[in-house]
XYZ file of C-alpha atoms in Angstrom:
697
model
C 8.665 34.972 -10.258
C 12.054 35.354 -8.643
C 14.232 32.385 -7.859
C 13.368 32.722 -4.169
C 9.634 32.746 -4.912
C 9.959 29.671 -7.116
C 11.931 27.811 -4.455
C 9.341 28.714 -1.802
C 6.522 27.543 -4.062
C 8.247 24.217 -4.776
C 9.033 23.748 -1.093
C 5.379 24.340 -0.234
C 4.391 21.687 -2.791
C 7.013 19.234 -1.397
C 8.705 19.162 -4.817
C 12.020 20.841 -4.045
C 14.979 18.934 -5.488
C 18.634 19.358 -4.648
C 21.014 20.626 -7.300
C 18.522 22.366 -9.610
C 19.238 25.859 -10.892
C 16.588 28.576 -11.207
C 15.652 27.770 -14.803
C 15.209 24.086 -14.040
C 13.022 24.922 -11.056
C 11.030 27.386 -13.160
C 10.362 24.755 -15.842
C 9.431 22.158 -13.233
C 6.920 24.507 -11.614
C 5.545 25.544 -14.988
C 4.925 21.928 -15.988
C 3.199 21.134 -12.688
C 0.960 24.186 -12.776
C -0.124 23.465 -16.348
C -0.902 19.765 -16.043
C -4.299 18.414 -15.037
C -4.566 14.811 -13.888
C -7.658 12.796 -14.733
C -9.234 9.832 -13.017
C -11.793 7.470 -14.535
C -14.346 5.427 -12.639
C -16.272 2.365 -13.795
C -19.561 1.314 -12.210
C -22.067 -1.359 -13.153
C -25.622 -1.361 -11.880
C -29.238 -1.937 -12.858
C -31.222 0.742 -14.677
C -34.769 -0.019 -15.866
C -34.333 -3.694 -15.023
C -31.242 -4.005 -17.220
C -27.547 -3.924 -16.378
C -25.836 -0.708 -17.493
C -22.159 0.239 -17.543
C -21.276 3.819 -16.645
C -17.863 5.450 -16.988
C -17.277 8.765 -15.223
C -14.266 11.075 -15.425
C -13.075 13.549 -12.815
C -10.196 15.982 -12.629
C -8.001 15.390 -9.585
C -7.409 18.260 -7.215
C -3.778 19.362 -7.186
C -2.741 22.439 -5.177
C -0.070 23.046 -7.817
C -2.690 24.098 -10.383
C -5.781 24.963 -8.289
C -6.423 27.398 -5.467
C -6.485 26.123 -1.931
C -9.589 26.842 0.140
C -7.733 29.605 1.983
C -6.439 31.263 -1.195
C -9.916 31.247 -2.731
C -11.454 32.732 0.421
C -8.896 35.553 0.396
C -9.756 36.340 -3.234
C -13.542 36.092 -3.057
C -14.545 36.118 0.587
C -16.368 32.816 0.009
C -15.540 29.671 1.938
C -16.031 26.568 -0.196
C -14.308 23.227 -0.741
C -12.259 23.675 -3.901
C -11.368 19.981 -3.968
C -15.045 18.992 -3.970
C -15.786 21.390 -6.833
C -12.803 20.304 -8.911
C -13.357 16.570 -8.430
C -17.064 16.526 -9.264
C -17.283 13.702 -11.842
C -18.889 13.905 -15.262
C -20.620 11.062 -17.077
C -18.436 9.846 -19.932
C -20.023 6.639 -21.259
C -23.367 4.984 -20.548
C -23.856 1.600 -22.158
C -26.150 -1.349 -21.763
C -23.848 -4.189 -20.782
C -23.660 -7.242 -18.582
C -20.910 -7.831 -16.040
C -18.926 -10.098 -18.385
C -15.570 -8.865 -19.643
C -16.516 -9.920 -23.164
C -19.305 -7.344 -23.366
C -17.512 -4.584 -21.485
C -14.469 -4.893 -23.750
C -16.638 -3.717 -26.643
C -16.214 -0.129 -25.438
C -12.423 -0.118 -25.324
C -11.989 1.355 -28.806
C -14.152 4.346 -27.899
C -12.005 5.006 -24.851
C -8.813 4.705 -26.910
C -10.041 7.298 -29.405
C -10.528 9.771 -26.572
C -7.171 8.944 -25.008
C -5.402 9.742 -28.268
C -6.775 13.287 -28.038
C -5.038 13.859 -24.704
C -1.832 14.634 -26.589
C -3.459 17.857 -27.796
C -3.204 20.565 -25.117
C -6.155 22.733 -24.138
C -5.978 26.515 -24.259
C -7.371 28.538 -21.376
C -9.206 31.857 -21.735
C -5.949 33.632 -20.954
C -4.169 31.757 -23.751
C -2.169 29.365 -21.553
C -1.845 25.792 -22.787
C -2.885 23.133 -20.274
C -2.077 19.436 -20.650
C -4.325 16.593 -19.518
C -2.857 13.359 -18.187
C -4.814 10.162 -17.508
C -3.586 9.197 -14.060
C -5.818 6.779 -12.138
C -8.622 4.277 -12.395
C -10.788 3.629 -9.363
C -13.849 1.608 -8.550
C -14.930 -1.418 -6.576
C -13.084 -4.744 -6.678
C -14.780 -6.191 -9.829
C -14.174 -2.924 -11.684
C -10.474 -2.925 -10.763
C -10.146 -6.548 -11.823
C -11.745 -5.760 -15.174
C -9.519 -2.775 -15.864
C -6.200 -4.511 -15.172
C -7.055 -7.977 -16.544
C -7.142 -9.777 -13.192
C -9.323 -12.817 -12.619
C -12.534 -12.250 -10.682
C -12.542 -14.208 -7.440
C -10.425 -17.305 -6.924
C -7.189 -17.457 -4.960
C -5.607 -14.444 -6.673
C -8.207 -11.690 -6.621
C -6.042 -8.664 -5.819
C -5.764 -6.288 -8.764
C -2.712 -4.594 -7.274
C -0.254 -7.200 -6.019
C -1.690 -10.620 -6.894
C -1.395 -11.850 -3.309
C -2.682 -15.324 -2.567
C -6.045 -15.297 -0.792
C -4.756 -18.026 1.513
C -2.050 -15.767 2.956
C -3.449 -12.221 2.996
C -3.725 -12.263 6.805
C 0.081 -12.670 6.981
C 0.988 -9.005 6.973
C 4.680 -9.603 6.303
C 3.658 -11.516 3.172
C 1.066 -8.955 2.051
C 3.329 -5.957 2.672
C 6.128 -7.497 0.621
C 4.033 -8.497 -2.397
C 5.286 -6.348 -5.251
C 3.021 -3.744 -6.776
C 2.189 -4.796 -10.335
C 1.906 -1.948 -12.813
C -0.088 -2.293 -16.022
C 3.186 -2.614 -17.932
C 4.234 -5.448 -15.594
C 0.975 -7.235 -16.357
C 1.453 -6.761 -20.070
C 4.969 -8.208 -19.887
C 3.789 -11.141 -17.765
C 1.068 -12.140 -20.223
C 3.256 -11.759 -23.309
C 6.323 -13.454 -21.807
C 5.390 -16.906 -23.090
C 4.680 -17.884 -26.723
C 1.054 -18.915 -26.264
C 0.087 -16.053 -23.997
C 1.337 -13.711 -26.693
C -0.132 -15.700 -29.576
C -3.670 -15.832 -28.219
C -3.550 -12.277 -26.870
C -2.718 -11.005 -30.354
C -5.774 -12.925 -31.560
C -7.867 -10.894 -29.065
C -8.871 -13.935 -27.052
C -10.281 -12.732 -23.748
C -8.672 -15.492 -21.650
C -5.570 -16.638 -23.566
C -4.457 -19.172 -20.924
C -7.793 -20.838 -20.305
C -7.818 -23.712 -22.797
C -4.135 -24.472 -23.362
C -3.262 -28.066 -24.213
C -0.665 -29.989 -22.231
C 2.017 -29.322 -24.854
C 1.130 -25.635 -24.899
C 1.272 -25.494 -21.112
C 4.741 -27.050 -21.155
C 5.897 -24.575 -23.789
C 4.452 -21.628 -21.898
C 6.083 -22.701 -18.633
C 9.422 -23.426 -20.300
C 9.518 -19.893 -21.690
C 9.120 -18.688 -18.116
C 11.930 -20.899 -16.786
C 9.609 -23.434 -15.121
C 10.380 -27.073 -15.937
C 8.353 -28.898 -13.285
C 5.049 -30.744 -13.468
C 4.015 -33.897 -15.284
C 0.247 -33.994 -15.572
C -1.858 -31.345 -17.235
C -3.391 -30.373 -13.898
C 0.043 -29.911 -12.326
C 1.144 -27.774 -15.263
C -2.018 -25.679 -15.051
C -1.459 -25.119 -11.315
C 2.133 -24.017 -11.903
C 1.005 -21.538 -14.547
C -1.655 -20.119 -12.225
C 0.958 -19.594 -9.526
C 3.243 -17.896 -12.032
C 0.520 -15.545 -13.280
C -0.903 -14.690 -9.827
C -4.387 -14.304 -11.259
C -3.461 -12.260 -14.334
C -5.675 -13.660 -17.091
C -5.152 -11.176 -19.931
C -3.470 -7.896 -20.814
C -4.998 -4.762 -19.265
C -8.254 -3.591 -20.797
C -6.837 -0.630 -22.726
C -4.308 -2.954 -24.421
C -6.850 -5.571 -25.418
C -6.962 -4.681 -29.133
C -3.195 -3.996 -29.347
C -1.602 -6.235 -26.683
C 2.010 -5.344 -27.454
C 1.443 -1.587 -27.735
C 3.357 0.451 -25.103
C 1.175 2.417 -22.697
C 2.935 5.656 -23.615
C 1.531 5.427 -27.135
C -2.029 5.669 -25.822
C -1.123 8.504 -23.423
C -1.340 6.217 -20.393
C 2.303 5.981 -19.378
C 1.451 7.048 -15.808
C -1.939 5.309 -15.613
C -2.373 3.290 -12.389
C -5.104 1.381 -10.576
C -6.115 2.507 -7.095
C -6.135 -0.551 -4.849
C -8.227 0.824 -2.004
C -11.690 2.343 -2.318
C -12.986 3.635 1.036
C -16.715 3.466 0.338
C -16.843 -0.252 -0.435
C -13.746 -1.665 1.261
C -14.189 0.053 4.628
C -17.961 -0.371 4.807
C -17.847 -4.094 4.056
C -14.961 -4.657 6.475
C -16.952 -2.860 9.186
C -19.887 -5.121 8.405
C -17.664 -8.187 8.798
C -16.209 -6.892 12.073
C -19.607 -6.164 13.603
C -20.939 -9.522 12.457
C -18.108 -11.543 13.968
C -16.974 -9.498 16.975
C -19.945 -10.184 19.320
C -19.172 -13.896 19.189
C -15.689 -13.227 20.569
C -16.611 -11.003 23.503
C -16.222 -12.396 27.041
C -19.261 -14.180 28.430
C -19.288 -12.036 31.565
C -20.467 -9.043 29.579
C -24.170 -8.363 29.990
C -25.133 -8.766 26.363
C -23.744 -8.356 22.888
C -25.922 -5.315 22.347
C -24.711 -3.535 25.494
C -21.155 -4.479 24.701
C -21.338 -2.702 21.359
C -23.576 0.224 22.243
C -22.351 1.139 25.723
C -18.705 0.305 25.129
C -18.640 -2.436 27.744
C -16.031 -4.470 25.974
C -12.475 -5.480 26.671
C -9.570 -3.161 25.904
C -8.356 -5.238 22.948
C -11.795 -5.255 21.327
C -12.144 -1.520 21.982
C -8.784 -0.894 20.326
C -9.951 -2.943 17.355
C -12.945 -0.639 16.907
C -10.948 2.523 17.644
C -8.372 1.746 14.963
C -11.169 1.028 12.500
C -12.802 4.397 13.250
C -9.551 6.257 12.653
C -8.758 4.335 9.473
C -12.130 5.391 8.114
C -11.531 9.003 9.126
C -8.203 9.240 7.305
C -9.657 7.340 4.336
C -12.105 10.229 3.855
C -9.680 13.099 4.530
C -9.132 15.871 2.012
C -5.831 16.726 0.347
C -5.289 19.571 2.833
C -5.454 17.039 5.683
C -2.943 14.683 4.062
C 0.353 15.353 5.838
C 3.438 13.299 6.733
C 1.938 12.800 10.203
C -1.383 11.484 8.866
C 0.460 9.233 6.407
C 2.424 7.679 9.279
C -0.778 7.376 11.297
C -2.459 5.456 8.476
C 0.491 3.065 8.242
C 0.448 2.398 11.976
C -3.329 2.072 12.215
C -3.681 -0.447 9.402
C -0.881 -2.643 10.748
C -2.120 -2.428 14.331
C -5.704 -3.117 13.233
C -4.610 -6.221 11.326
C -2.733 -7.518 14.367
C -5.762 -6.846 16.587
C -7.971 -8.758 14.158
C -5.706 -11.751 14.606
C -5.651 -11.295 18.390
C -9.328 -10.573 19.051
C -11.037 -12.449 16.206
C -8.354 -15.019 15.442
C -9.090 -17.900 13.109
C -11.809 -19.773 15.006
C -14.653 -17.756 13.528
C -18.262 -18.268 14.584
C -20.390 -16.335 12.078
C -18.176 -15.938 9.013
C -15.640 -18.079 7.230
C -11.948 -17.253 7.558
C -11.858 -16.654 3.796
C -14.658 -14.077 4.021
C -13.375 -12.198 7.066
C -9.732 -12.165 5.952
C -10.768 -11.600 2.365
C -10.651 -8.893 -0.262
C -11.841 -6.047 1.985
C -9.348 -6.924 4.717
C -6.554 -7.179 2.153
C -7.427 -3.970 0.304
C -6.967 -2.017 3.533
C -3.298 -3.088 3.491
C -2.935 -1.016 0.296
C -4.509 2.071 1.908
C -1.318 3.525 3.506
C 0.732 3.392 0.303
C -2.177 4.866 -1.650
C -2.506 7.615 0.958
C 1.112 8.575 0.339
C 0.186 9.783 -3.159
C -3.500 10.703 -3.150
C -6.026 11.753 -0.532
C -8.847 9.509 0.567
C -11.426 12.030 -0.616
C -10.066 11.832 -4.164
C -10.146 8.028 -4.132
C -13.650 7.854 -2.728
C -16.498 6.891 -5.096
C -19.365 8.407 -3.108
C -19.959 11.144 -5.674
C -19.970 8.585 -8.482
C -22.506 6.511 -6.546
C -24.698 9.593 -6.158
C -24.635 10.168 -9.902
C -25.654 6.575 -10.497
C -28.502 7.066 -8.034
C -29.482 10.195 -9.964
C -29.486 8.153 -13.181
C -31.784 5.612 -11.561
C -34.122 8.344 -10.290
C -34.227 10.058 -13.681
C -35.136 6.795 -15.382
C -37.824 5.995 -12.832
C -39.476 9.421 -12.905
C -39.136 10.457 -16.550
C -39.109 7.269 -18.637
C -42.104 5.256 -19.736
C -41.823 1.579 -18.860
C -44.181 0.589 -21.636
C -42.717 -2.187 -23.776
C -42.553 0.018 -26.880
C -40.343 2.546 -25.120
C -38.234 0.275 -23.039
C -35.202 0.148 -25.288
C -31.654 1.101 -24.708
C -31.634 4.118 -27.033
C -34.550 5.720 -25.237
C -33.193 5.006 -21.752
C -29.663 6.245 -22.431
C -30.598 9.367 -24.405
C -33.159 10.325 -21.770
C -30.536 10.003 -19.021
C -27.974 12.127 -20.855
C -30.464 14.899 -21.647
C -31.707 15.166 -18.078
C -28.241 15.000 -16.525
C -27.026 17.807 -18.772
C -30.139 19.866 -18.105
C -29.734 19.516 -14.344
C -26.094 20.484 -14.604
C -26.795 23.541 -16.768
C -29.646 24.723 -14.572
C -27.718 23.979 -11.360
C -30.722 22.160 -9.983
C -29.116 18.854 -9.153
C -31.528 17.326 -6.661
C -28.654 15.716 -4.721
C -26.991 18.959 -3.649
C -29.088 19.682 -0.572
C -29.040 16.073 0.565
C -25.257 15.911 0.190
C -24.798 19.044 2.281
C -27.085 17.646 4.958
C -25.211 14.343 4.950
C -21.835 16.055 5.275
C -23.084 18.301 8.084
C -24.520 15.311 9.933
C -21.315 13.294 9.538
C -19.193 16.249 10.682
C -21.366 16.647 13.769
C -20.988 12.971 14.630
C -17.238 13.091 13.986
C -16.825 16.051 16.342
C -18.245 13.940 19.171
C -15.498 11.342 18.844
C -12.858 11.291 21.575
C -9.339 12.489 20.891
C -7.175 9.484 20.147
C -3.679 9.314 21.589
C -0.411 8.368 19.920
C -0.083 4.886 18.498
C 1.595 2.742 21.141
C 2.654 -0.723 20.024
C 3.034 -3.028 23.040
C 6.283 -4.922 23.293
C 4.308 -8.143 23.686
C 2.785 -7.646 20.241
C 6.205 -7.063 18.688
C 7.514 -10.245 20.261
C 4.489 -12.245 19.115
C 4.566 -10.897 15.553
C 8.234 -10.122 14.732
C 7.972 -10.807 10.999
C 4.934 -8.573 10.534
C 6.555 -5.876 12.669
C 9.655 -6.020 10.508
C 7.589 -5.710 7.330
C 5.778 -2.732 8.833
C 9.075 -1.024 9.666
C 10.228 -1.520 6.095
C 7.194 0.402 4.832
C 7.788 3.349 7.191
C 11.580 3.380 7.062
C 11.654 6.899 5.619
C 10.218 8.020 8.966
C 12.792 6.001 10.883
C 15.619 7.659 8.969
C 14.814 10.887 10.788
C 16.117 9.229 13.940
C 14.807 8.415 17.364
C 12.794 11.188 18.991
C 11.422 12.676 15.766
C 8.546 10.369 14.830
C 8.946 7.649 17.446
C 10.409 6.813 20.797
C 10.666 3.876 23.138
C 9.086 3.580 26.558
C 10.936 2.177 29.543
C 8.874 -1.025 29.319
C 9.870 -1.604 25.692
C 6.658 -0.340 24.053
C 7.120 1.710 20.876
C 5.444 5.124 20.895
C 4.818 6.868 17.554
C 4.175 10.622 17.530
C 1.326 10.380 15.034
C -1.776 11.625 16.879
C -3.407 14.969 16.182
C -1.572 17.692 18.048
C 1.890 16.479 17.061
C 3.839 18.240 14.320
C 2.346 17.627 10.871
C 5.778 17.530 9.235
C 9.418 17.671 10.232
C 12.504 19.223 8.710
C 14.169 15.855 9.304
C 11.745 14.344 6.789
C 10.166 12.651 5.075
C 8.591 14.810 2.384
C 4.981 14.337 1.384
C 4.783 12.426 -1.896
C 2.225 13.303 -4.570
C 0.785 11.632 -7.646
C 2.030 14.463 -9.864
C 5.634 13.289 -9.443
C 5.504 9.848 -7.777
C 3.963 6.490 -8.631
C 3.011 3.357 -6.718
C 5.411 1.284 -8.771
C 8.336 3.664 -8.440
C 7.911 4.638 -4.808
C 10.104 2.840 -2.302
C 11.529 4.030 0.974
C 14.959 2.844 -0.200
C 15.032 5.646 -2.762
C 15.411 8.070 0.116
C 18.013 6.113 2.012
C 20.560 4.967 -0.533
C 23.400 6.625 1.334
C 22.242 6.091 4.907
C 20.738 3.428 7.087
C 17.436 3.486 8.952
C 17.392 3.595 12.709
C 14.736 1.008 13.530
C 12.903 0.282 16.748
C 14.159 -3.192 17.590
C 12.929 -5.618 20.207
C 14.864 -8.854 20.573
C 12.767 -12.018 20.471
C 13.611 -14.199 23.461
C 12.835 -17.838 22.721
C 12.606 -20.857 24.977
C 15.893 -22.019 23.475
C 17.835 -19.205 25.136
C 19.481 -19.895 28.503
C 17.695 -17.087 30.307
C 15.467 -14.073 29.744
C 18.015 -11.658 31.114
C 19.558 -10.844 27.752
C 19.799 -7.064 27.335
C 17.660 -5.504 24.629
C 19.392 -3.549 21.921
C 16.970 -1.856 19.611
C 18.936 0.341 17.258
C 21.110 0.451 14.220
C 23.593 3.186 15.025
C 26.896 3.658 13.317
C 27.545 3.709 9.622
C 30.162 0.960 9.330
C 31.367 -0.139 5.931
C 34.008 -2.567 4.777
C 36.811 -1.581 2.445
C 35.863 -4.391 0.086
C 32.224 -3.407 -0.178
C 31.025 -5.361 2.824
C 27.443 -4.893 3.969
C 26.774 -2.589 6.912
C 25.215 -4.287 9.898
C 25.257 -2.028 12.917
C 26.971 -0.299 15.759
C 26.153 -0.419 19.437
C 27.049 3.025 20.719
C 25.225 4.218 23.854
C 23.041 1.175 24.133
C 23.663 -0.025 27.695
C 25.416 -3.092 26.362
C 28.904 -4.295 27.201
C 31.587 -3.405 24.733
C 31.915 -5.759 21.849
C 35.256 -7.541 21.524
C 38.206 -5.168 21.537
C 36.054 -2.055 21.888
C 34.535 -2.752 18.492
C 31.339 -0.932 17.657
C 30.250 -2.801 14.585
C 30.419 -5.936 12.510
C 30.770 -5.984 8.733
C 29.809 -9.074 6.776
C 31.386 -9.387 3.366
C 29.548 -10.343 0.212
C 31.013 -13.852 0.256
C 27.845 -15.572 1.411
C 27.245 -19.124 0.239
C 23.706 -20.406 -0.189
C 23.067 -24.088 -0.657
C 19.490 -25.216 -1.256
C 18.208 -22.153 0.553
C 20.492 -22.692 3.555
C 22.943 -19.942 4.445
C 26.165 -21.686 5.409
C 29.071 -19.286 5.791
C 29.469 -15.548 6.023
C 32.911 -14.008 6.464
C 32.999 -10.896 8.606
C 35.278 -8.364 10.281
C 34.865 -6.848 13.724
C 35.587 -3.158 13.201
C 35.751 0.095 15.088
C 33.243 2.568 13.720
C 35.105 5.459 15.301
C 38.244 4.693 13.316
C 37.383 4.444 9.639
C 38.505 1.191 8.097
C 40.209 -0.157 11.225
C 39.722 -3.892 11.533
C 40.015 -5.247 15.057
C 39.742 -8.907 14.209
C 38.408 -11.454 11.777
C 35.477 -13.650 12.580
C 33.710 -16.466 10.790
C 30.002 -16.960 11.304
C 28.498 -20.207 10.166
C 24.833 -21.112 10.128
C 23.918 -24.779 10.552
C 22.486 -26.681 7.613
C 19.029 -26.836 9.125
C 18.407 -23.145 8.490
C 15.015 -22.668 6.838
C 13.028 -19.722 5.589
C 9.909 -20.780 7.453
C 10.576 -19.418 10.900
C 12.527 -22.439 12.172
C 15.233 -22.061 14.794
C 18.870 -22.195 13.776
C 22.001 -23.130 15.672
C 24.760 -20.544 15.244
C 28.508 -20.968 15.772
C 30.886 -18.039 15.798
C 34.420 -16.973 16.622
C 33.680 -14.061 18.900
C 36.672 -13.358 21.129
C 40.149 -12.062 20.521
C 41.624 -15.525 21.084
C 39.619 -16.787 18.101
C 38.054 -19.531 20.208
C 34.991 -21.129 18.693
C 31.985 -20.609 20.931
C 28.589 -22.245 20.643
C 25.879 -19.645 20.389
C 22.349 -20.426 21.628
C 19.628 -20.747 19.069
C 17.892 -17.650 17.746
C 14.813 -17.112 15.614
C 15.550 -17.141 11.906
C 13.965 -14.672 9.511
C 14.226 -14.087 5.781
C 17.281 -11.822 5.953
C 19.616 -12.146 8.917
C 22.590 -10.056 9.839
C 24.904 -9.974 12.836
C 23.813 -7.354 15.344
C 26.398 -7.516 18.107
C 27.909 -9.848 20.665
C 26.908 -9.736 24.319
C 29.496 -11.022 26.787
C 28.809 -14.150 28.812
C 28.890 -12.337 32.146
C 25.633 -10.595 31.268
C 23.772 -13.730 30.257
C 24.392 -16.003 33.192
C 25.703 -18.614 30.803
C 29.073 -19.748 29.530
C 28.086 -18.880 25.956
C 28.069 -15.544 24.233
C 24.824 -14.341 22.675
C 24.861 -13.400 19.025
C 22.241 -10.735 18.414
C 20.568 -10.701 15.017
C 18.612 -8.017 13.240
C 16.553 -8.290 10.086
C 17.612 -5.969 7.276
């Protein structure tokens, strides 16, 4: 291939990197085209009245090493789904086992033996060596918890971020919970002396029966010196561990062994599984929603069937329908536009749940409705950035388990003499292999019928418009809105008018519906599991030298003198201080009066003092963004001592005019990270005080 052909191929795969020469690009493409990524699934169900554990392995579809549907049709004239063919799972292990970790851990050594063989490349018929890489684990919530060593149930059930069950409905909290890789979990368990000691002894739950002295020693090693009673110490340790109860499953026999040494350096857990998470959340919605519909509606049945429900409730259902659609999309349908759509839908749906359903539930408990299925959907957009919903779906694995059940029922004798595990398992394996070899899998026709029926129903759905976030919702949920913007900041970097715009009434309009461009030269690129990871991916990686332009709606509180304060919704100019000060903003072309002395930005230096969580003083310069480095005046901004990180109001004092006169600034809403936005003159506020605008960075 020529250098131009290689560059075009990498660009098509969204893997083009700046600064690489032809040989580097050639090697990169060669590695991608000769690497297959594997995914393992764990399922537990009843076969012949006994619990059986089944592991299945599938190869993930990657357009870098497999034909696309269009390419295959050009070659053969046949129109088939290549992704479906490639990702058909194969049974790997069938074992008689209960749901307890103790029994399931018995099969770890067998899995490790197979993983060691991944270091040996395969050779194709044409003599090309192909490498296999174990990439993902997926399954339902108990399976994910088992694989990563997370507790089952309790207040920390999430196998991805360890979020507290009592706060998962706070989207700003959930969105900012750090993704925990398997290596992070290993380090967390082994950080203290007793976690490491009992893990090396292969104790399933090394923290369960620690004495008071051991608890104190374990906490001290983690820098925690609080607590007096044993119960207090135990609670502190639980909060520190966030539900992690042991090292990940594959490290159980060698807790301190690096993942790279078992060929699992890139192995990650998928936090969202469409089949179970979406279906159970739909069940919860349909159970609770009728109790929250207006009484004037004829009946709950008519409200649901005929669509005679309020606009908010209809939006709740519409967003849920679209989330499910994207969660089942193929790799070919995964584009930057659909990724943005998934981000917007999941955030908007969560806000609508709080608005329509709220917390005064009638049929379900708050814990059940805002539980694991609700929380797992918050992981769906990030997961969709790397892997398609079709790949993460376990429907095919469920069909195989159903086939196993049918084989056992129709071909096995249930007489007591034959009802043993060896007979059941060997019979299943023989029949599964025979059906595969003879291409007579009895599920094929039913699957095709199901897919045709679903496609027909999907085609009858209305065309959904762009996501429009009402200004009222932004004002009511500023923290969650900010957290949402942080997760889509790579789209905001493209600038206003590319992926979003603002209506005259202050609503934010995202260009994410079908019919808009699927990608933009302004970015972002489409990420992929072949070169990106959940742990390593952050929007900041793409914006280290620039600053996101964010849709911003000022929150007007009762503490302000009037509601006539102009809205400024953008970060504009790149303003930086000579001494490494932090960029805050500019105000060019924003229908605001000029800031003092024609300044277009404010730079706050790094000299910020924090005392008991209270920000006290930040030194800043008022600068002119149009004249690099020109300082128009110094200004001190001091936050009162009653500043809190819990959404309390804060009184702000600032020197804002050229005469350096201290002016009292009305109270503004405090968020986790505050920065000066700009200063609005008094003549536009109807008050003798200037208004200090703040933006969250």
